[in-house]
Amino acid sequence: MRNVKYYDNMHIYDNMSRENMMGYPVFTEEQISEFIECANEMGIGPAMRYLGYPKSYHTAKKFYLQRSLDLPTANTLAVMAKQLDIFYKDKDKIIAAQAIIDRAVEKLYEDDLLSEDINKLSNAIHKAIQTINLIEGKSTNINENRSKDGTDLAIVDMLNEAKARNNLIKDKISTIGTTHIDKLS
């Protein structure tokens, strides 16, 4: 990398000191290699949480692009999981869903959440609980069979009478309007 000097009033900064001055983290080659190895095994998001760095997905993506490597995708992780026979047993799926619930509840305790963040977390918890219930056979599946009794038929008759009355009123208004327009012409 070329040594470029930056001038700021009375000071001269080279590349490294400018990055440190601006608050950008500088990662060593060992850290980048460790992250890539970990992310290839478990995915970028889990690796970021596990290692505690980098703080953004963009930086993690930059690690891969700098080394001309393909990013791990959900498909590649699914193939690895299939090879390892992971997530094919109901017990493992329940454990994964419970991990989602635990992580979301942990995140809910943060004080700096916005309402949309809370909504996203509550949706994640709801979906995880639904997944667990579905696996355990406790999901709610409502099959409603209704038969029309006398009350239903009476309500249908009332609705039909109201529709007929409304149509009659509309017809009267349209005939009055056209008659009034004919008289004006």
mmCIF file of C-alpha atoms in Angstrom:
data_model
loop_
_atom_site.group_PDB
_atom_site.id
_atom_site.type_symbol
_atom_site.label_atom_id
_atom_site.label_comp_id
_atom_site.label_asym_id
_atom_site.label_seq_id
_atom_site.Cartn_x
_atom_site.Cartn_y
_atom_site.Cartn_z
ATOM 1 C CA MET A 1 0.000 0.000 0.000
ATOM 2 C CA ARG A 2 1.304 3.420 -0.927
ATOM 3 C CA ASN A 3 2.244 5.689 1.955
ATOM 4 C CA VAL A 4 -0.066 8.682 1.588
ATOM 5 C CA LYS A 5 0.194 11.692 3.859
ATOM 6 C CA TYR A 6 -2.860 13.589 5.095
ATOM 7 C CA TYR A 7 -2.610 17.143 6.379
ATOM 8 C CA ASP A 8 -4.859 18.514 9.084
ATOM 9 C CA ASN A 9 -4.012 22.022 10.247
ATOM 10 C CA MET A 10 -0.653 21.491 11.943
ATOM 11 C CA HIS A 11 -0.399 17.698 11.846
ATOM 12 C CA ILE A 12 0.691 15.173 9.224
ATOM 13 C CA TYR A 13 -0.855 11.680 9.324
ATOM 14 C CA ASP A 14 0.100 8.605 7.362
ATOM 15 C CA ASN A 15 -2.443 5.859 6.402
ATOM 16 C CA MET A 16 -2.317 3.847 9.621
ATOM 17 C CA SER A 17 -2.459 6.745 12.026
ATOM 18 C CA ARG A 18 -5.321 8.346 10.071
ATOM 19 C CA GLU A 19 -7.381 5.141 10.323
ATOM 20 C CA ASN A 20 -6.705 4.942 14.040
ATOM 21 C CA MET A 21 -7.447 8.649 14.413
ATOM 22 C CA MET A 22 -10.813 8.273 12.641
ATOM 23 C CA GLY A 23 -11.863 5.400 14.921
ATOM 24 C CA TYR A 24 -11.697 2.698 12.259
ATOM 25 C CA PRO A 25 -10.585 -0.637 13.684
ATOM 26 C CA VAL A 26 -7.506 -2.179 12.117
ATOM 27 C CA PHE A 27 -7.556 -5.980 11.946
ATOM 28 C CA THR A 28 -4.474 -8.152 11.734
ATOM 29 C CA GLU A 29 -4.120 -10.872 9.121
ATOM 30 C CA GLU A 30 -4.474 -13.471 11.899
ATOM 31 C CA GLN A 31 -7.775 -11.948 13.018
ATOM 32 C CA ILE A 32 -9.099 -11.880 9.456
ATOM 33 C CA SER A 33 -8.041 -15.497 8.878
ATOM 34 C CA GLU A 34 -9.639 -16.578 12.155
ATOM 35 C CA PHE A 35 -12.878 -14.793 11.257
ATOM 36 C CA ILE A 36 -13.042 -16.302 7.751
ATOM 37 C CA GLU A 37 -12.410 -19.790 9.107
ATOM 38 C CA CYS A 38 -15.078 -19.370 11.792
ATOM 39 C CA ALA A 39 -17.578 -17.772 9.362
ATOM 40 C CA ASN A 40 -17.138 -20.601 6.867
ATOM 41 C CA GLU A 41 -18.123 -23.062 9.591
ATOM 42 C CA MET A 42 -21.043 -21.257 11.175
ATOM 43 C CA GLY A 43 -22.005 -18.303 8.981
ATOM 44 C CA ILE A 44 -21.088 -14.624 9.087
ATOM 45 C CA GLY A 45 -23.616 -13.456 11.718
ATOM 46 C CA PRO A 46 -22.838 -16.156 14.285
ATOM 47 C CA ALA A 47 -19.093 -15.691 13.718
ATOM 48 C CA MET A 48 -19.418 -11.947 14.334
ATOM 49 C CA ARG A 49 -21.221 -12.617 17.617
ATOM 50 C CA TYR A 50 -18.854 -15.411 18.652
ATOM 51 C CA LEU A 51 -15.624 -13.522 17.977
ATOM 52 C CA GLY A 52 -16.955 -10.070 18.821
ATOM 53 C CA TYR A 53 -15.623 -8.563 15.613
ATOM 54 C CA PRO A 54 -16.112 -7.086 13.078
ATOM 55 C CA LYS A 55 -19.008 -4.903 14.133
ATOM 56 C CA SER A 56 -20.617 -4.694 10.692
ATOM 57 C CA TYR A 57 -21.564 -7.107 7.934
ATOM 58 C CA HIS A 58 -19.923 -4.754 5.439
ATOM 59 C CA THR A 59 -16.515 -5.215 7.097
ATOM 60 C CA ALA A 60 -16.971 -8.988 7.188
ATOM 61 C CA LYS A 61 -17.837 -8.951 3.496
ATOM 62 C CA LYS A 62 -14.728 -6.827 2.845
ATOM 63 C CA PHE A 63 -12.564 -9.549 4.465
ATOM 64 C CA TYR A 64 -13.807 -12.032 1.861
ATOM 65 C CA LEU A 65 -13.522 -9.628 -1.065
ATOM 66 C CA GLN A 66 -9.939 -8.660 -0.145
ATOM 67 C CA ARG A 67 -8.952 -12.325 -0.339
ATOM 68 C CA SER A 68 -11.111 -13.054 -3.404
ATOM 69 C CA LEU A 69 -13.160 -15.654 -1.526
ATOM 70 C CA ASP A 70 -16.845 -16.488 -1.910
ATOM 71 C CA LEU A 71 -19.080 -15.489 0.976
ATOM 72 C CA PRO A 72 -20.748 -18.378 2.796
ATOM 73 C CA THR A 73 -24.403 -18.500 1.824
ATOM 74 C CA ALA A 74 -27.368 -20.205 3.403
ATOM 75 C CA ASN A 75 -27.119 -22.900 0.715
ATOM 76 C CA THR A 76 -23.464 -23.688 1.455
ATOM 77 C CA LEU A 77 -24.222 -23.826 5.172
ATOM 78 C CA ALA A 78 -27.214 -26.098 4.517
ATOM 79 C CA VAL A 79 -25.006 -28.450 2.477
ATOM 80 C CA MET A 80 -22.494 -28.537 5.332
ATOM 81 C CA ALA A 81 -25.290 -29.206 7.820
ATOM 82 C CA LYS A 82 -26.611 -32.021 5.651
ATOM 83 C CA GLN A 83 -23.146 -33.560 5.427
ATOM 84 C CA LEU A 84 -22.869 -33.437 9.199
ATOM 85 C CA ASP A 85 -26.468 -34.676 9.666
ATOM 86 C CA ILE A 86 -27.313 -31.577 11.678
ATOM 87 C CA PHE A 87 -30.831 -30.151 12.037
ATOM 88 C CA TYR A 88 -32.579 -33.256 10.829
ATOM 89 C CA LYS A 89 -33.855 -34.391 14.180
ATOM 90 C CA ASP A 90 -36.753 -32.645 15.884
ATOM 91 C CA LYS A 91 -34.693 -32.276 19.055
ATOM 92 C CA ASP A 92 -32.057 -30.255 17.172
ATOM 93 C CA LYS A 93 -34.691 -28.035 15.555
ATOM 94 C CA ILE A 94 -36.240 -27.304 18.947
ATOM 95 C CA ILE A 95 -32.804 -26.445 20.368
ATOM 96 C CA ALA A 96 -32.194 -24.052 17.442
ATOM 97 C CA ALA A 97 -35.588 -22.397 17.938
ATOM 98 C CA GLN A 98 -34.900 -22.099 21.671
ATOM 99 C CA ALA A 99 -31.573 -20.409 20.845
ATOM 100 C CA ILE A 100 -33.489 -17.864 18.746
ATOM 101 C CA ILE A 101 -35.818 -17.184 21.663
ATOM 102 C CA ASP A 102 -32.897 -16.848 24.097
ATOM 103 C CA ARG A 103 -31.029 -14.458 21.807
ATOM 104 C CA ALA A 104 -34.136 -12.332 21.174
ATOM 105 C CA VAL A 105 -34.975 -12.114 24.891
ATOM 106 C CA GLU A 106 -31.361 -11.159 25.615
ATOM 107 C CA LYS A 107 -31.622 -8.396 22.995
ATOM 108 C CA LEU A 108 -34.928 -7.159 24.475
ATOM 109 C CA TYR A 109 -33.119 -6.200 27.681
ATOM 110 C CA GLU A 110 -31.141 -3.496 25.846
ATOM 111 C CA ASP A 111 -32.269 0.041 26.588
ATOM 112 C CA ASP A 112 -31.599 1.547 23.166
ATOM 113 C CA LEU A 113 -34.195 -0.406 21.174
ATOM 114 C CA LEU A 114 -36.622 1.389 18.897
ATOM 115 C CA SER A 115 -40.222 0.292 18.522
ATOM 116 C CA GLU A 116 -39.492 -1.357 15.170
ATOM 117 C CA ASP A 117 -36.623 -3.327 16.771
ATOM 118 C CA ILE A 118 -38.957 -4.548 19.502
ATOM 119 C CA ASN A 119 -41.531 -5.494 16.854
ATOM 120 C CA LYS A 120 -38.938 -7.505 14.891
ATOM 121 C CA LEU A 121 -37.775 -9.295 18.034
ATOM 122 C CA SER A 122 -41.325 -10.118 19.092
ATOM 123 C CA ASN A 123 -42.039 -11.513 15.603
ATOM 124 C CA ALA A 124 -38.897 -13.662 15.812
ATOM 125 C CA ILE A 125 -39.946 -14.985 19.223
ATOM 126 C CA HIS A 126 -43.477 -15.653 17.942
ATOM 127 C CA LYS A 127 -42.186 -17.577 14.905
ATOM 128 C CA ALA A 128 -39.754 -19.587 17.037
ATOM 129 C CA ILE A 129 -42.546 -20.532 19.445
ATOM 130 C CA GLN A 130 -44.790 -21.488 16.517
ATOM 131 C CA THR A 131 -41.979 -23.651 15.138
ATOM 132 C CA ILE A 132 -41.548 -25.420 18.468
ATOM 133 C CA ASN A 133 -45.305 -25.975 18.757
ATOM 134 C CA LEU A 134 -45.460 -27.294 15.199
ATOM 135 C CA ILE A 135 -42.632 -29.750 15.859
ATOM 136 C CA GLU A 136 -44.220 -30.919 19.102
ATOM 137 C CA GLY A 137 -47.602 -31.290 17.428
ATOM 138 C CA LYS A 138 -49.202 -28.577 19.527
ATOM 139 C CA SER A 139 -49.785 -26.075 16.756
ATOM 140 C CA THR A 140 -53.234 -24.619 16.449
ATOM 141 C CA ASN A 141 -55.035 -25.761 13.360
ATOM 142 C CA ILE A 142 -58.591 -24.513 13.320
ATOM 143 C CA ASN A 143 -61.030 -26.389 11.135
ATOM 144 C CA GLU A 144 -64.383 -24.770 11.512
ATOM 145 C CA ASN A 145 -67.510 -26.479 10.280
ATOM 146 C CA ARG A 146 -70.532 -24.218 10.327
ATOM 147 C CA SER A 147 -74.081 -25.150 9.645
ATOM 148 C CA LYS A 148 -76.722 -22.556 8.996
ATOM 149 C CA ASP A 149 -79.441 -22.489 11.597
ATOM 150 C CA GLY A 150 -82.514 -20.275 11.909
ATOM 151 C CA THR A 151 -80.547 -17.289 13.205
ATOM 152 C CA ASP A 152 -78.142 -17.345 10.249
ATOM 153 C CA LEU A 153 -81.018 -17.514 7.798
ATOM 154 C CA ALA A 154 -82.765 -14.595 9.529
ATOM 155 C CA ILE A 155 -79.567 -12.505 9.272
ATOM 156 C CA VAL A 156 -79.231 -13.342 5.565
ATOM 157 C CA ASP A 157 -82.865 -12.267 5.013
ATOM 158 C CA MET A 158 -82.252 -8.973 6.831
ATOM 159 C CA LEU A 159 -79.138 -8.307 4.718
ATOM 160 C CA ASN A 160 -81.055 -9.013 1.505
ATOM 161 C CA GLU A 161 -83.867 -6.648 2.567
ATOM 162 C CA ALA A 162 -81.330 -3.909 3.366
ATOM 163 C CA LYS A 163 -79.674 -4.374 -0.044
ATOM 164 C CA ALA A 164 -83.026 -4.156 -1.793
ATOM 165 C CA ARG A 165 -83.916 -0.998 0.155
ATOM 166 C CA ASN A 166 -80.534 0.575 -0.739
ATOM 167 C CA ASN A 167 -80.991 -0.251 -4.429
ATOM 168 C CA LEU A 168 -84.491 1.285 -4.367
ATOM 169 C CA ILE A 169 -83.142 4.481 -2.804
ATOM 170 C CA LYS A 170 -80.325 4.645 -5.391
ATOM 171 C CA ASP A 171 -82.839 4.247 -8.209
ATOM 172 C CA LYS A 172 -85.039 7.052 -6.814
ATOM 173 C CA ILE A 173 -82.043 9.370 -6.475
ATOM 174 C CA SER A 174 -80.874 8.669 -10.013
ATOM 175 C CA THR A 175 -84.385 9.248 -11.458
ATOM 176 C CA ILE A 176 -84.778 12.483 -9.477
ATOM 177 C CA GLY A 177 -81.374 13.650 -10.682
ATOM 178 C CA THR A 178 -82.113 12.920 -14.340
ATOM 179 C CA THR A 179 -85.606 14.487 -14.095
ATOM 180 C CA HIS A 180 -84.109 17.607 -12.517
ATOM 181 C CA ILE A 181 -81.472 17.835 -15.244
ATOM 182 C CA ASP A 182 -84.143 17.399 -17.965
ATOM 183 C CA LYS A 183 -86.204 20.279 -16.478
ATOM 184 C CA LEU A 184 -83.137 22.555 -16.475
ATOM 185 C CA SER A 185 -82.367 21.851 -20.134
#
